[in-house]
Every structure is written in C-alpha cells, then in structure tokens.
Short mmCIF file of C-alpha atoms and ligand atoms in Angstrom, two decimals:
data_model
loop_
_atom_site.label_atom_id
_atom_site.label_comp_id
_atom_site.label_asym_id
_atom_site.label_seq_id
_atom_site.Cartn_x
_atom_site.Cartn_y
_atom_site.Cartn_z
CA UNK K 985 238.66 19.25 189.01
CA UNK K 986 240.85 19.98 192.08
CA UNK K 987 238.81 18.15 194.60
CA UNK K 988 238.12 14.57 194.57
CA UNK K 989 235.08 13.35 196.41
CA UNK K 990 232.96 16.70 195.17
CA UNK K 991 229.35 16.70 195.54
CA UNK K 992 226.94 16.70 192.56
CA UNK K 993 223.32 17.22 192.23
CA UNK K 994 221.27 14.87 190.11
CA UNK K 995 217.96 15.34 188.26
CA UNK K 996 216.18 11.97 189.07
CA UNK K 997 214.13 12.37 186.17
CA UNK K 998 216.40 13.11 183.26
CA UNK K 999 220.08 12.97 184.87
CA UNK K 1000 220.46 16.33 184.33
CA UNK K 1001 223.76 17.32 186.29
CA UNK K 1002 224.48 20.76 188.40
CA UNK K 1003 227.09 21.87 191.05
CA UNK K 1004 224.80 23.32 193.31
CA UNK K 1005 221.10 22.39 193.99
CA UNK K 1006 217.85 23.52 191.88
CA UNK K 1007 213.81 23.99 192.86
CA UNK K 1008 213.98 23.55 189.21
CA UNK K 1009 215.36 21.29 186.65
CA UNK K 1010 216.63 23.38 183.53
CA UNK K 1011 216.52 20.47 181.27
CA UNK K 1012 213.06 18.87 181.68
CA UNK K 1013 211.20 21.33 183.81
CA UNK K 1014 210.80 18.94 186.37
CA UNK K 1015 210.11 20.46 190.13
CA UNK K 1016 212.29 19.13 193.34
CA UNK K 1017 214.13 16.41 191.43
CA UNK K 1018 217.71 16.91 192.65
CA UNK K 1019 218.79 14.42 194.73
CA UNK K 1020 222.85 14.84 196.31
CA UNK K 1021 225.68 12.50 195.50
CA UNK K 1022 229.18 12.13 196.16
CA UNK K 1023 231.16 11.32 192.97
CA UNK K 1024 234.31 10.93 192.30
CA UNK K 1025 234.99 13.63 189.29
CA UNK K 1026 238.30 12.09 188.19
CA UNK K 1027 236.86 8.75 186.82
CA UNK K 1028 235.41 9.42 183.28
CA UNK K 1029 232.38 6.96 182.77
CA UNK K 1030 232.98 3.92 180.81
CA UNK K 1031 231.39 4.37 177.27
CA UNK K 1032 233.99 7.49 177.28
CA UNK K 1033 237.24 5.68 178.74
CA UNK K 1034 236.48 2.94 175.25
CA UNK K 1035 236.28 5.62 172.88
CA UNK K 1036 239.67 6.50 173.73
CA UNK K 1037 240.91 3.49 172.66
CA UNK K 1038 241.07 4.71 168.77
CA UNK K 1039 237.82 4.62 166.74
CA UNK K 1040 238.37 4.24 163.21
CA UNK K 1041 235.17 5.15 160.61
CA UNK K 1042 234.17 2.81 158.11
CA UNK K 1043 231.82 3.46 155.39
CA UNK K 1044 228.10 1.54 155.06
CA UNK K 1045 229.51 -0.97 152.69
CA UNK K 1046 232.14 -2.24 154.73
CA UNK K 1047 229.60 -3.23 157.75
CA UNK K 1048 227.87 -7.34 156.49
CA UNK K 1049 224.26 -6.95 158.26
CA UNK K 1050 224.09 -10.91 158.41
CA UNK K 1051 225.61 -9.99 161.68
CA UNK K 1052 222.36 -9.47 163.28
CA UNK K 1053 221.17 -12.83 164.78
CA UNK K 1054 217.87 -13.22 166.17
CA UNK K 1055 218.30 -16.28 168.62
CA UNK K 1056 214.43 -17.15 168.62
CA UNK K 1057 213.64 -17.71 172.80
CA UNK K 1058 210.36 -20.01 171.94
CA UNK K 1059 207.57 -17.74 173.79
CA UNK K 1060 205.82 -16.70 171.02
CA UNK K 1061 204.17 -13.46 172.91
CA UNK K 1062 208.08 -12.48 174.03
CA UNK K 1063 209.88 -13.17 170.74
CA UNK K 1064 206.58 -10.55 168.69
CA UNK K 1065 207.37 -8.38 170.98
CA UNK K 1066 210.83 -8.01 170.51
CA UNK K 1067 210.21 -8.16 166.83
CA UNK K 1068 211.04 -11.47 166.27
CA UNK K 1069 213.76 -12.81 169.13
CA UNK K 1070 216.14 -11.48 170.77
CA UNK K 1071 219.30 -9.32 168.92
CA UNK K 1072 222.65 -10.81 169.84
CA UNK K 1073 224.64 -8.33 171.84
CA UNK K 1074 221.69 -6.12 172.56
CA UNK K 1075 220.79 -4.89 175.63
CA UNK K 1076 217.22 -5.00 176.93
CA UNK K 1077 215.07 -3.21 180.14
CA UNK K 1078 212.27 -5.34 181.49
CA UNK K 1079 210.55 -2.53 183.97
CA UNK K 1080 207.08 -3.32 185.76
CA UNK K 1081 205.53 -3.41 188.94
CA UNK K 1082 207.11 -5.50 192.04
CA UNK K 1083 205.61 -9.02 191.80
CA UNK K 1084 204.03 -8.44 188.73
CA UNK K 1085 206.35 -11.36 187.13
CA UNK K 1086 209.67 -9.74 185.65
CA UNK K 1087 211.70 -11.95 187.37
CA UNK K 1088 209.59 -15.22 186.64
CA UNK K 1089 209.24 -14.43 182.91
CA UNK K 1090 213.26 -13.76 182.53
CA UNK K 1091 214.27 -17.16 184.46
CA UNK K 1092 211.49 -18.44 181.66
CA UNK K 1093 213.43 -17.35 179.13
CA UNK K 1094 216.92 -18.74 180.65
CA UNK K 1095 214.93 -21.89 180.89
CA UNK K 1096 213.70 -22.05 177.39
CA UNK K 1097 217.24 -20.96 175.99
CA UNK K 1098 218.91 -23.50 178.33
CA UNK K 1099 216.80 -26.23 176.93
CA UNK K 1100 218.51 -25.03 173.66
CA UNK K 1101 221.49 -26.06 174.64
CA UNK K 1102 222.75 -22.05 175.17
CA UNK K 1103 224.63 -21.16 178.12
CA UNK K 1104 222.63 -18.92 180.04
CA UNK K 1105 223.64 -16.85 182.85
CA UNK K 1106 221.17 -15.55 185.73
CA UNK K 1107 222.68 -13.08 187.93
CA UNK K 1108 220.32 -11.59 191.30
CA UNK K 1109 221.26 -9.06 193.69
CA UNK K 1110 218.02 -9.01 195.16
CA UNK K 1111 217.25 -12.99 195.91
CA UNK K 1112 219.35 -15.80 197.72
CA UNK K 1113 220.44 -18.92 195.03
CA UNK K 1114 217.72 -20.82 197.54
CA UNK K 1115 214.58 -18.34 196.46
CA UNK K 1116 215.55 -18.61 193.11
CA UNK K 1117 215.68 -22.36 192.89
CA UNK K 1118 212.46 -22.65 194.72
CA UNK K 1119 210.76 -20.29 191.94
CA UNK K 1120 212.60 -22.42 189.86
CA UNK K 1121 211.02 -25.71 190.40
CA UNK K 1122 207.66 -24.17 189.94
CA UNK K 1123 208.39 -23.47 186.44
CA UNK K 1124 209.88 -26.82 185.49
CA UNK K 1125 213.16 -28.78 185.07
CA UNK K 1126 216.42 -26.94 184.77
CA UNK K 1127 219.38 -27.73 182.55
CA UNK K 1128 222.35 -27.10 183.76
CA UNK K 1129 223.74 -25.23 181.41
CA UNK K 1130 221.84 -21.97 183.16
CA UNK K 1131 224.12 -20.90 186.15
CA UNK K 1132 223.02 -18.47 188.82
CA UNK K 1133 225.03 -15.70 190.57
CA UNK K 1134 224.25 -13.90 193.34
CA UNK K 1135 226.67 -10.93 192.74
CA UNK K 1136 225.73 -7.10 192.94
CA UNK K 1137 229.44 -5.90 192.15
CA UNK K 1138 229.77 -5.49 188.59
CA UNK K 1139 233.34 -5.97 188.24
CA UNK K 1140 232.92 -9.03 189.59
CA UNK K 1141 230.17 -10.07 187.01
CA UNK K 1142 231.93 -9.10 184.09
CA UNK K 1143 235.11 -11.48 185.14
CA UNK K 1144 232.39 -14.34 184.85
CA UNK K 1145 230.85 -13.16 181.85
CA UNK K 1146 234.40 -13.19 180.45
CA UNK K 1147 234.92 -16.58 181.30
CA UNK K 1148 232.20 -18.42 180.85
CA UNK K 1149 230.76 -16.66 177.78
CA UNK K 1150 226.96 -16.80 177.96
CA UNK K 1151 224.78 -16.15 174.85
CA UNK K 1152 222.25 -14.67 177.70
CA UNK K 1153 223.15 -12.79 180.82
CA UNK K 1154 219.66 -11.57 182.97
CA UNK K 1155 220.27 -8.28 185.43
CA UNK K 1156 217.99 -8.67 188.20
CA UNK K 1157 217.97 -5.69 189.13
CA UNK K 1158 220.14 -2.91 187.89
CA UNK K 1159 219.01 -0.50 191.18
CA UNK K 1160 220.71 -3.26 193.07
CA UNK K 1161 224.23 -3.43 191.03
CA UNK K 1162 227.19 -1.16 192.36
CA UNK K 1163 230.15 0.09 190.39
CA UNK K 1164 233.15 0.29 192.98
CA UNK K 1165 235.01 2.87 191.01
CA UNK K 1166 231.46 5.09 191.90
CA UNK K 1167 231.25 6.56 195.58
CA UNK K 1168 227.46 6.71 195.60
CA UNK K 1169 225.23 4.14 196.72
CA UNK K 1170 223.38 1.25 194.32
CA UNK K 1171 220.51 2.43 193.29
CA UNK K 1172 221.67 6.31 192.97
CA UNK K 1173 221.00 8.14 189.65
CA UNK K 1174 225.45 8.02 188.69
CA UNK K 1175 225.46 4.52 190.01
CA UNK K 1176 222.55 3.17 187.58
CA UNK K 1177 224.19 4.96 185.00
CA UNK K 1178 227.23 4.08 185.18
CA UNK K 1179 226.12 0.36 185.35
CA UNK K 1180 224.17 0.70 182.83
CA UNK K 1181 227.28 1.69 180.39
CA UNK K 1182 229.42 -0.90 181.55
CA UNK K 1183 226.80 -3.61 180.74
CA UNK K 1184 226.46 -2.06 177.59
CA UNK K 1185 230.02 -2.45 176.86
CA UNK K 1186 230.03 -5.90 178.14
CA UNK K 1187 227.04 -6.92 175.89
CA UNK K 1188 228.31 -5.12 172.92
CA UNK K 1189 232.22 -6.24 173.42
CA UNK K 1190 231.71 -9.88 174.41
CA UNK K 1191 228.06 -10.18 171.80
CA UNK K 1192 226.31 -11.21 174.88
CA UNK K 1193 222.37 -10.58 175.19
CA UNK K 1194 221.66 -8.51 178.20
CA UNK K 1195 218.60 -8.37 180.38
CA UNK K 1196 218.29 -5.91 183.13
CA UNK K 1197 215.19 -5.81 184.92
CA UNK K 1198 214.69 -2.22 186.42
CA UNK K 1199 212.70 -1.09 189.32
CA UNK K 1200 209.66 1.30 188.65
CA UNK K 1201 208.75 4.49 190.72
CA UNK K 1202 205.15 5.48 192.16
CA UNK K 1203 204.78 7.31 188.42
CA UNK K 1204 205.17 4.23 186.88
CA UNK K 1205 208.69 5.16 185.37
CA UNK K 1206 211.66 2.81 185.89
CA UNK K 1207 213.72 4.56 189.27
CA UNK K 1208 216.71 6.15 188.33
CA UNK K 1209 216.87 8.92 185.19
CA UNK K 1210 215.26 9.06 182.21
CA UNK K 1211 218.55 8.27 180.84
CA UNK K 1212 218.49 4.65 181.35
CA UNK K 1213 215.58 4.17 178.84
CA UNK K 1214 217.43 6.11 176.51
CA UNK K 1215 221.14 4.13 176.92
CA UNK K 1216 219.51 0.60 176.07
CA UNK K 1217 218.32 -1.02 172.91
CA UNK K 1218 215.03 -2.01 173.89
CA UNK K 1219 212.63 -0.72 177.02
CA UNK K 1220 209.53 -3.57 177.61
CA UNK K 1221 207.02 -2.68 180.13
CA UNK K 1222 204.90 -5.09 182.20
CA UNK K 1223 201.13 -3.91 182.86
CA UNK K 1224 198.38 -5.23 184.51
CA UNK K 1225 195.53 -4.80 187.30
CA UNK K 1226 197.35 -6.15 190.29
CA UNK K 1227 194.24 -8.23 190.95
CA UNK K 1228 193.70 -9.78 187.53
CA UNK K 1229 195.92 -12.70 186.74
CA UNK K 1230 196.52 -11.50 182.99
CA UNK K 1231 200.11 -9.49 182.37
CA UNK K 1232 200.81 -7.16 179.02
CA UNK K 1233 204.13 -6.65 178.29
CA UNK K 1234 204.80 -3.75 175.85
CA UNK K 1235 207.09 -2.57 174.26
CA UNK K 1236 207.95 1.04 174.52
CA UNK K 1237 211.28 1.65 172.82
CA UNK K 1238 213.13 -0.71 170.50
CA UNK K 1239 215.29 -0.21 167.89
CA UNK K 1240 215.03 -3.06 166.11
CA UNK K 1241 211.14 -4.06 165.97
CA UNK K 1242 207.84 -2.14 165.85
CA UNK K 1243 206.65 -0.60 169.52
CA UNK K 1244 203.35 -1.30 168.98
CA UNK K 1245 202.96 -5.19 169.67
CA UNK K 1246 201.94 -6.56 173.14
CA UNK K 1247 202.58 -9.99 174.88
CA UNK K 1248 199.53 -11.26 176.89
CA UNK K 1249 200.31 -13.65 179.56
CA UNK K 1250 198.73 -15.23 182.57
CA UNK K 1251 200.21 -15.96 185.89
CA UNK K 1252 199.83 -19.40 186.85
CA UNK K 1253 200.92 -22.07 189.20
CA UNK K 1254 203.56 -22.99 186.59
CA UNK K 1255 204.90 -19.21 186.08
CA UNK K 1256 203.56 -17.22 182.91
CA UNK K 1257 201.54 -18.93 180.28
CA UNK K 1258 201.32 -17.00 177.14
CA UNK K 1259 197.72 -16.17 176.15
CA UNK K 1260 197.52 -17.06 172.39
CA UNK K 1261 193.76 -15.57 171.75
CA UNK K 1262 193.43 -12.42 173.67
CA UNK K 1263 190.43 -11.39 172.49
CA UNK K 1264 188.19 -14.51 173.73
CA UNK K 1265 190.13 -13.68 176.90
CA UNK K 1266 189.13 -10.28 177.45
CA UNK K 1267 185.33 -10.53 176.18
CA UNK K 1268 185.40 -13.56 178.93
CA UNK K 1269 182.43 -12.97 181.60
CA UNK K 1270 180.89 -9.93 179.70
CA UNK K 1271 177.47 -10.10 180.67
CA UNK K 1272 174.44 -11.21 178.19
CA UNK K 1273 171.37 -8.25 177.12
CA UNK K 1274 172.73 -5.72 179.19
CA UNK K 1275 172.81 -2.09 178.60
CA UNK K 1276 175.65 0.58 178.50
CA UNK K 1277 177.80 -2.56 177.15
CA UNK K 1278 179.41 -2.93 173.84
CA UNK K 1279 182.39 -4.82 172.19
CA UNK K 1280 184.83 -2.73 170.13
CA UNK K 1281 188.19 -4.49 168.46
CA UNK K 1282 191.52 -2.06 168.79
CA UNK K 1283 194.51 -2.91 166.72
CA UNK K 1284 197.37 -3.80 169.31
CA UNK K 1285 200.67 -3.93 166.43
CA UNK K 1286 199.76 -6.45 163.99
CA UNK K 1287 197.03 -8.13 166.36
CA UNK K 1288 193.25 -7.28 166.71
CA UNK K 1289 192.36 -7.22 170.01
CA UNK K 1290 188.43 -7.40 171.09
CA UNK K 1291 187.51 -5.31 174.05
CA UNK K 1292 184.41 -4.86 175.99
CA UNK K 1293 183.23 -1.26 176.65
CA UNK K 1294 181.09 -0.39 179.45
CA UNK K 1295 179.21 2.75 180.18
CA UNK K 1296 177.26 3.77 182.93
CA UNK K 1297 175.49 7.01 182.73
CA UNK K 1298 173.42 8.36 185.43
CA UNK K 1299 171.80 11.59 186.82
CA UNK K 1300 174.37 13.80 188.79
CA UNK K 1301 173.80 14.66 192.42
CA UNK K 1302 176.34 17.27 192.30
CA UNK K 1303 176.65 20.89 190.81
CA UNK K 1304 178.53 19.71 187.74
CA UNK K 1305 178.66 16.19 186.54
CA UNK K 1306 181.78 13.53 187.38
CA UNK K 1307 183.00 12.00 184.05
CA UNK K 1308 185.24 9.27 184.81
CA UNK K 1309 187.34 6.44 182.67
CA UNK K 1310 189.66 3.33 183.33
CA UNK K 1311 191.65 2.14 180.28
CA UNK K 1312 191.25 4.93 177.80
CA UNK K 1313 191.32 8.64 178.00
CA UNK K 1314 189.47 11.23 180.21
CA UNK K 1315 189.42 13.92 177.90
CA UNK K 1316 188.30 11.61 175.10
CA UNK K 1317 185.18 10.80 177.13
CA UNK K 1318 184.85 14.76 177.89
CA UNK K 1319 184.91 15.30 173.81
CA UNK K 1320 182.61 12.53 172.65
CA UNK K 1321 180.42 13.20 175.38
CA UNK K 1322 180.17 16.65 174.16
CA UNK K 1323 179.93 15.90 170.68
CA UNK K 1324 176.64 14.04 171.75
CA UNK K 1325 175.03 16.79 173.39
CA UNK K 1326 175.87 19.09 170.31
CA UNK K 1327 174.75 16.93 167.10
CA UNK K 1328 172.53 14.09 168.86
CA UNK K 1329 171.08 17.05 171.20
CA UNK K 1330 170.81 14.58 174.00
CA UNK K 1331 170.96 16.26 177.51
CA UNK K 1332 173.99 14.75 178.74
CA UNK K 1333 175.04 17.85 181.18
CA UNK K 1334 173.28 16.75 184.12
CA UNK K 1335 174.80 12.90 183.81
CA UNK K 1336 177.68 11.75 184.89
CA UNK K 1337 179.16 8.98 182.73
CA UNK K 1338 181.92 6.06 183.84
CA UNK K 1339 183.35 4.32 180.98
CA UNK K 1340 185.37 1.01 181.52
CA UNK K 1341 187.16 -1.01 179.57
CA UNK K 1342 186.64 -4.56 180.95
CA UNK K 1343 189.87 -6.33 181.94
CA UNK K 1344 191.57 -3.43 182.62
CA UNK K 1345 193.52 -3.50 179.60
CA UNK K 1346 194.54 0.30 178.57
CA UNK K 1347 193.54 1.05 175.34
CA UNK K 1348 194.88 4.65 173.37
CA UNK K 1349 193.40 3.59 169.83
CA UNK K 1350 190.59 6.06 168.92
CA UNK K 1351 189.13 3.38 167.21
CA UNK K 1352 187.15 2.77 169.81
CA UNK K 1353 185.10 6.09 170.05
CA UNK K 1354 182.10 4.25 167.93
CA UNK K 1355 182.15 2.20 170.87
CA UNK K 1356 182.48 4.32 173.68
CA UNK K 1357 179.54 6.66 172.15
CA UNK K 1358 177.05 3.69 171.43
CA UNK K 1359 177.58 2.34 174.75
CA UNK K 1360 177.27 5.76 176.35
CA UNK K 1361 173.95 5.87 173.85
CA UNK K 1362 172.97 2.35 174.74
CA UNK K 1363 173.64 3.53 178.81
CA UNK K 1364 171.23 6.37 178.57
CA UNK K 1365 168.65 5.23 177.08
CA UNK K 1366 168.70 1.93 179.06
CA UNK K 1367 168.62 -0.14 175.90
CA UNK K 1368 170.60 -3.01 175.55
CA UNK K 1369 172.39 -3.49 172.27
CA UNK K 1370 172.67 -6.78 170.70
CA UNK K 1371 175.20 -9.12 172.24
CA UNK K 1372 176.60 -10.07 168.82
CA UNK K 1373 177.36 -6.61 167.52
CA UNK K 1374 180.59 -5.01 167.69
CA UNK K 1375 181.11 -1.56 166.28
CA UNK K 1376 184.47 0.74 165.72
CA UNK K 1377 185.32 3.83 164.25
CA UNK K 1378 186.99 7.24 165.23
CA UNK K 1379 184.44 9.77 165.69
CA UNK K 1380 185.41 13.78 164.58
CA UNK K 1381 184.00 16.48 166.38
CA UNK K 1382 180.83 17.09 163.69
CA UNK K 1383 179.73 13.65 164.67
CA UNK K 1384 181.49 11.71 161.84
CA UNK K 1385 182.54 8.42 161.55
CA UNK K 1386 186.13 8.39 160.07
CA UNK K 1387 187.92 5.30 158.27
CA UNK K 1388 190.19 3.26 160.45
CA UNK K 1389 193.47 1.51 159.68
CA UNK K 1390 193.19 -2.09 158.86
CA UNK K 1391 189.31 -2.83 158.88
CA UNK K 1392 189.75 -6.01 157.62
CA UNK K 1393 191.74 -7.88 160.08
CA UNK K 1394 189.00 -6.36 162.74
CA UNK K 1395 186.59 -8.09 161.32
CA UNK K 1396 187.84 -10.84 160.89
CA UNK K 1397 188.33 -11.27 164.41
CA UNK K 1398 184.91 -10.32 164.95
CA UNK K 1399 184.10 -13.41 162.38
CA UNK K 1400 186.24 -15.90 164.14
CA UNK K 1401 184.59 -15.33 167.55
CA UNK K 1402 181.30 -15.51 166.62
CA UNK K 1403 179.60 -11.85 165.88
CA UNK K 1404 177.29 -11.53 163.40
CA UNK K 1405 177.12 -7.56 162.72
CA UNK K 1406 179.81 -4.98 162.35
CA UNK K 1407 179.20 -1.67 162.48
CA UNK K 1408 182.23 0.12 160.67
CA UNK K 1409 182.93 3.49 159.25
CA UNK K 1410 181.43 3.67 155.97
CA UNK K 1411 184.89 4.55 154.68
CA UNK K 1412 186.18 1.31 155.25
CA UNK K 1413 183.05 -1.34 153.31
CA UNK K 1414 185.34 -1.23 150.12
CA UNK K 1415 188.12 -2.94 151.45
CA UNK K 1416 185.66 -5.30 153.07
CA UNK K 1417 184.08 -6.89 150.74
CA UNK K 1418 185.67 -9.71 150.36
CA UNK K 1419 184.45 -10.55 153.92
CA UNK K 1420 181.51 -12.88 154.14
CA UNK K 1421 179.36 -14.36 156.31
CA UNK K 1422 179.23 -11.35 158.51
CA UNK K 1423 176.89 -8.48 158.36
CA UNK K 1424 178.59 -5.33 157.76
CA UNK K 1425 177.02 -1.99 157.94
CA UNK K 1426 178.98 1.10 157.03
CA UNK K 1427 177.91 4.13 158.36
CA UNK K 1428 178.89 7.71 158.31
CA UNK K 1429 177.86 9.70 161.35
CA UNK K 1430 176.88 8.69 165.24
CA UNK K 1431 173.54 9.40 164.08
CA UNK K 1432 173.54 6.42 161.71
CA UNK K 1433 175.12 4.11 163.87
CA UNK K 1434 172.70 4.66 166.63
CA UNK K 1435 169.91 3.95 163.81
CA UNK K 1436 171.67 0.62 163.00
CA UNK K 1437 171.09 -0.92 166.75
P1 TYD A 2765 208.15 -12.08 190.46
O1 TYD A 2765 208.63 -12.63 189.18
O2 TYD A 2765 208.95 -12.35 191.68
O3 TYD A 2765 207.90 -10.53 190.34
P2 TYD A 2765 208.94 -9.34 190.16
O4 TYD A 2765 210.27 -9.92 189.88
O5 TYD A 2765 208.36 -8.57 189.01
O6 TYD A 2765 208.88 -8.56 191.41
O7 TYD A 2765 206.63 -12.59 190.64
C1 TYD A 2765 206.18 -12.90 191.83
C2 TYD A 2765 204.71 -13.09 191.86
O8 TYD A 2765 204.24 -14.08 190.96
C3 TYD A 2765 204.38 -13.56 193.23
O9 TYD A 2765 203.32 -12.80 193.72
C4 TYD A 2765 204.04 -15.01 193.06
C5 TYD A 2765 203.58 -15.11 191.66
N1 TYD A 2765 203.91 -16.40 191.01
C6 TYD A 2765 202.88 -17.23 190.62
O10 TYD A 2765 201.69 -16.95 190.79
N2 TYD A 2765 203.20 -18.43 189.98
C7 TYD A 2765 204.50 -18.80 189.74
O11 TYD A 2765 204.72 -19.87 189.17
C8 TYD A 2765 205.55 -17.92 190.16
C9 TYD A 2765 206.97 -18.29 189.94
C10 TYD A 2765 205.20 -16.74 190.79
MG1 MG A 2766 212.03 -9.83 191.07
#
C-alpha cells in the first residue's frame, strides 16, 4: 500500500474488487461490469475502523430481546410489510422506479410519525427545502417536530443526527450522499458503500431508524453493487405499470418479517392512499360474458389476492407460433400450453397464445395455472366461462390438479366478493368444508375442470 490515490476496478454488480480491469467478473460471472475509481487505499472502511475499538462476546443469555421495539408508523399496508412497524435502529432500502412515489411515501411516514409526537428527520440531496415543502402541502399539515436537511455530505449529517436525536432519519437518496474521506464521486460503487456503512453505524450506535431510498438501474436493480442489498436490514421494492395509478411495495429481504407480504397503494392528489381490498381493486373493469377471461386468487403473504386472467389465443401467421405473457412466467405458459396439446390433444401448435394478468400486477404463484389453462381453454374454444367462477390450482405435467397452500382463505375471498363457484384442486375440499354458501367443486385433472364450466 505504497501509493495513495491508486486506482481500483469495481464490479457494479456485486462489488467485486480487482487491481487491474476484467471482460469478466470472477465473482458473479457478470460481463463488462468494471467500472474505474480512484480510492484512497489507506482509509479502512468504517464498519472495520469500529471493530477495532474492542469487541467483547457475550453469550445468548446475556442479550434481553425486549430491546426490539416496533414503533408502529400507522399505514397499515407499510407497517405488514415490514412485519409489523418499523425495528428501532434498523436500517431500511426503499428502491423503485423514478417518480413512482419513494419519496412521497417516506415524507408520509415522517408525517405520520411526526403527528406522534417523534422527532423525525428528512434529509434530500436531490430536492431544494422549497420542492419538498410544496410536495409537502399536498399531503397535509406538518408538525414541526419533522425537520428537513438538504445535506449530501455525510459527515455533516451525522453531526445533526448526533444532536438532535431523531427516532427516524429518511436518506433520499444514498447515490447522491458523498463520504469526504472517499476520492470517488457520489454515486460510485466505494462511495455507496462506504455510505452505506457509516449510516449503518449511525443507525445502530445512536438506535436511530434509517431510510435510504436508492436509485434503480435499467435491470430494475438498485444502482450501485449488489452489496448494498446485502449491508441493510430490510430491501422494499416499489412496482407498478407506470401508467396505472396503483403502487406494490414488496418486500424482498428483511430480517425481521416474512418477504412475502405486499403493500398496495394508489397515487392520488393527496400522495399515496393505501388500498385496503386489493382484490375488488384488481377485478375492477373486467369485462362481463367474455371469453379467454377468468379470475384466479394468488396468496400474496398472509393476503388473498383476486386476479383476472386473460387469454387470447389465435391462429399463427408465422412459421412457429409467438407465446407471450405480462405478469407471470413465459416458460410457464410454454409448459401448460404443452401439457394441453399432450393430455387434452387440442391442436395448440399453430396458435399463438397472450396471457395477461389484468392490472399488471406480477404474479409468481403457480396457483394460478388452473387459471391460466381454463382461460387459454375458454380462449380457444371461444366460450365464455361464467363471470362468477373463479378457479385455482397448480397443474403437473400429466395434467393434474395439485393441492394448494391455504385453500381456505382463497375462498373465502372468493365468498366475500360475490362468486358463487370455486373450482379447486380436489386435494384441498377437506379442509373446505366448513365453507358455505359457495359452490365448491374439487377436481383432479384439467380434464375435469374443463367439464365443470
Ligand atoms: P416521487 O415521490 O417524487 O417519486 P420518486 O421519489 O420515487 O422519484 O413521486 C412523484 C410522482 O408522484 C410525480 O409524478 C407526481 C406524483 N404525485 C401525485 O400524483 N400526487 C401527490 O400527492 C404527490 C406528492 C406526487
Ligand atoms: Mg424522489
């Protein structure tokens, strides 16, 4: 370490680090990653300069768990998500989309906790105080116990962390937020690191909750490495078709809740207004006694979620026929399709098929093959099933209709908006018994199911 200012290459994907540069990164197989950076070798990052400050182990017993606040924020859909309200001294990434609302749904939830009576802290290094007061006022009154900061040097927002001791502190956005002791630019893969690990030690030194909202690529990863997602506590992603007013936020890393729950909110005049029944929201505007269309319910965490599936199947003009689907999985189509042709011997390999899920939410549950094949089915034969029939099930390659997890809540749902038939897998009518006032018909293959319509 002779040199000072040396240059390093950085894998933007993973943060893999290398002297020279590399078609090829070694650690994640990723092609033309490396980007250059001047760093300055001597200065050891920050999670390593506090472990030199004498760590001492303790044993399990020693550590009280009562430790482990939740400070409940009030937005229902934001406090599931992050398994019931936000850990004191934890440190979470809000990554989505520009303009698809991560700034208006944080300075919600410095609102809501202000209103509380907790000293909230909103720091930008992207907007003027002026732009953030004026997005401000469209979300309501302010108390002023929340303070804004424009600051994007991060010594400089620790020394007001330190002094004025908020219970929240929101990061908007981390690609913006420099380290001084770091020669590269904001942004860079060391710089977001190395910001990253000194908020962590702030949050986890001072027990302050940290929000950083993080920029996403063209992929649809956050910028900077891999690394990031790993360093924080919790990783929440922000979907949604940019033309539909309805926002998902996900969660898709936390270590102290379940990743499978979702948020639903809708962007409104007022900022985000959570969407309490999802399901009558997505089914809204499905049209009446049409074919190729069929509601399925998918199990989104502890939530059933209704969802329209459309097919539209049609003779191909080409030498082999286009198979296309938005919100669940290509292949999946490829395989059911197939599975039709083979055990329903229905001459599928001159149609091309478009499936859709309707709202554009994106659904990875294969719960919803039963649906997918009876709308493909329905498609085909230009045969409109019955507009108060919803059907799930996974579907094996011999045609089979397997049990799903928690058939009961599904139909449920299914009750409480309306439906009047179910087709399930048959594996699942013994734990629904107990349901009434719905038709429910179990069945075991595609071949059955298609019978049942
Ligand atoms: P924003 O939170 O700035 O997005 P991000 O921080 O993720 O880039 O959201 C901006 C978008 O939301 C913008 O297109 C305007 C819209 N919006 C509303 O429709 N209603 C509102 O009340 C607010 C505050 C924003
Ligand atoms: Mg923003």
């Amino acid at each position: 370490m002779a040199k000072k200012d040396s240059t390093v290459y950085f894998c933007n994907e993973c943060g893999y680090e290398s002297s020279k540069w590399m078609g090829q990164c070694p650690a994640c197989k990723a092609w033309n990653t490396f980007v250059e950076e001047k760093v300055d070798k001597k200065i050891l990052s920050s999670s390593a300069k506090r472990n030199e400050a004498g760590s001492k182990p303790v044993s399990l017993s020693q550590i009280s768990t009562d430790e482990e606040e939740r400070e409940i924020i009030g937005i229902e859909e934001l406090d599931r998500v992050l398994g019931g309200g936000i850990v004191s001294g934890s440190l979470t990434l809000v990554g989505g989309d520009p303009g698809i609302g991560k700034s208006t749904l944080l300075l919600q939830v410095c609102k809501m906790l202000s209103d509380k009576g907790k000293e909230v802290l909103y720091v930008s290094g992207e907007e003027s105080l002026r732009q953030i007061k004026l997005r401000a006022v469209r979300i309501g009154q302010m108390k002023d116990n929340l303070k804004l900061l424009c600051e994007t040097n991060l010594a400089a927002i620790e020394e007001v962390i330190i002094k004025t001791k908020p219970a929240v502190a929101v990061i908007d956005s981390i690609q913006t937020m420099y380290d001084e002791e770091i020669g590269s630019a904001p942004g860079s893969v060391s710089q977001v690191r190395e910001a990253t690990a000194v908020l962590m030690r702030i949050a986890k030194e001072q027990g302050v909750s940290v929000f950083i909202v993080g920029h996403v690529t063209k992929e649809g990863t956050v910028a900077g490495p891999r690394v990031l997602e790993h360093m924080v506590d919790t990783v929440l992603y922000f979907e949604g078709d940019r033309h539909a007013s309805y926002r998902i936020l996900r969660a898709v890393k936390n270590r102290f809740g379940s990743t499978n729950e979702i948020g639903v909110f809708e962007m409104k005049n007022d900022g985000l207004n959570q969407v309490i029944n999802p399901s009558e929201f997505m089914l809204n505007g499905k049209p009446l006694n049409s074919s190729g269309s069929i509601v399925s319910c998918s199990m989104e965490g502890t939530r059933p979620i209704l969802i329209e599936i459309q097919a539209l199947v049609s003779r191909t003009s080409f030498g082999f026929p286009r198979r296309q689907s938005a919100g669940s999985d290509t292949n999946r189509l490829n395989l059911l399709m197939a599975v039709l042709e083979k055990r329903l011997d229905m001459p599928l390999s001159d149609q091309d098929a478009y499936v859709n899920i309707a709202g554009g939410i994106k659904i990875s549950e294969p719960a919803i093959d039963l649906g997918i094949v009876m709308a493909i089915v329905s498609s085909y034969r230009n045969k409109a099933i019955d507009d108060k029939t919803i059907a799930f099930g996974e579907v094996g390659l011999s045609g089979e209709v397997r049990a799903v997890s928690q058939a009961g809540a599904r139909v449920s749902e299914a009750k409480k908006l309306g439906f009047e038939t179910c087709i399930v897998p048959f594996g699942c009518i013994d734990s629904l018994k107990d349901i009434k006032g719905i038709k429910i018909i179990g069945v075991k293959n595609i071949a059955q199911a298609i019978e049942a319509i």
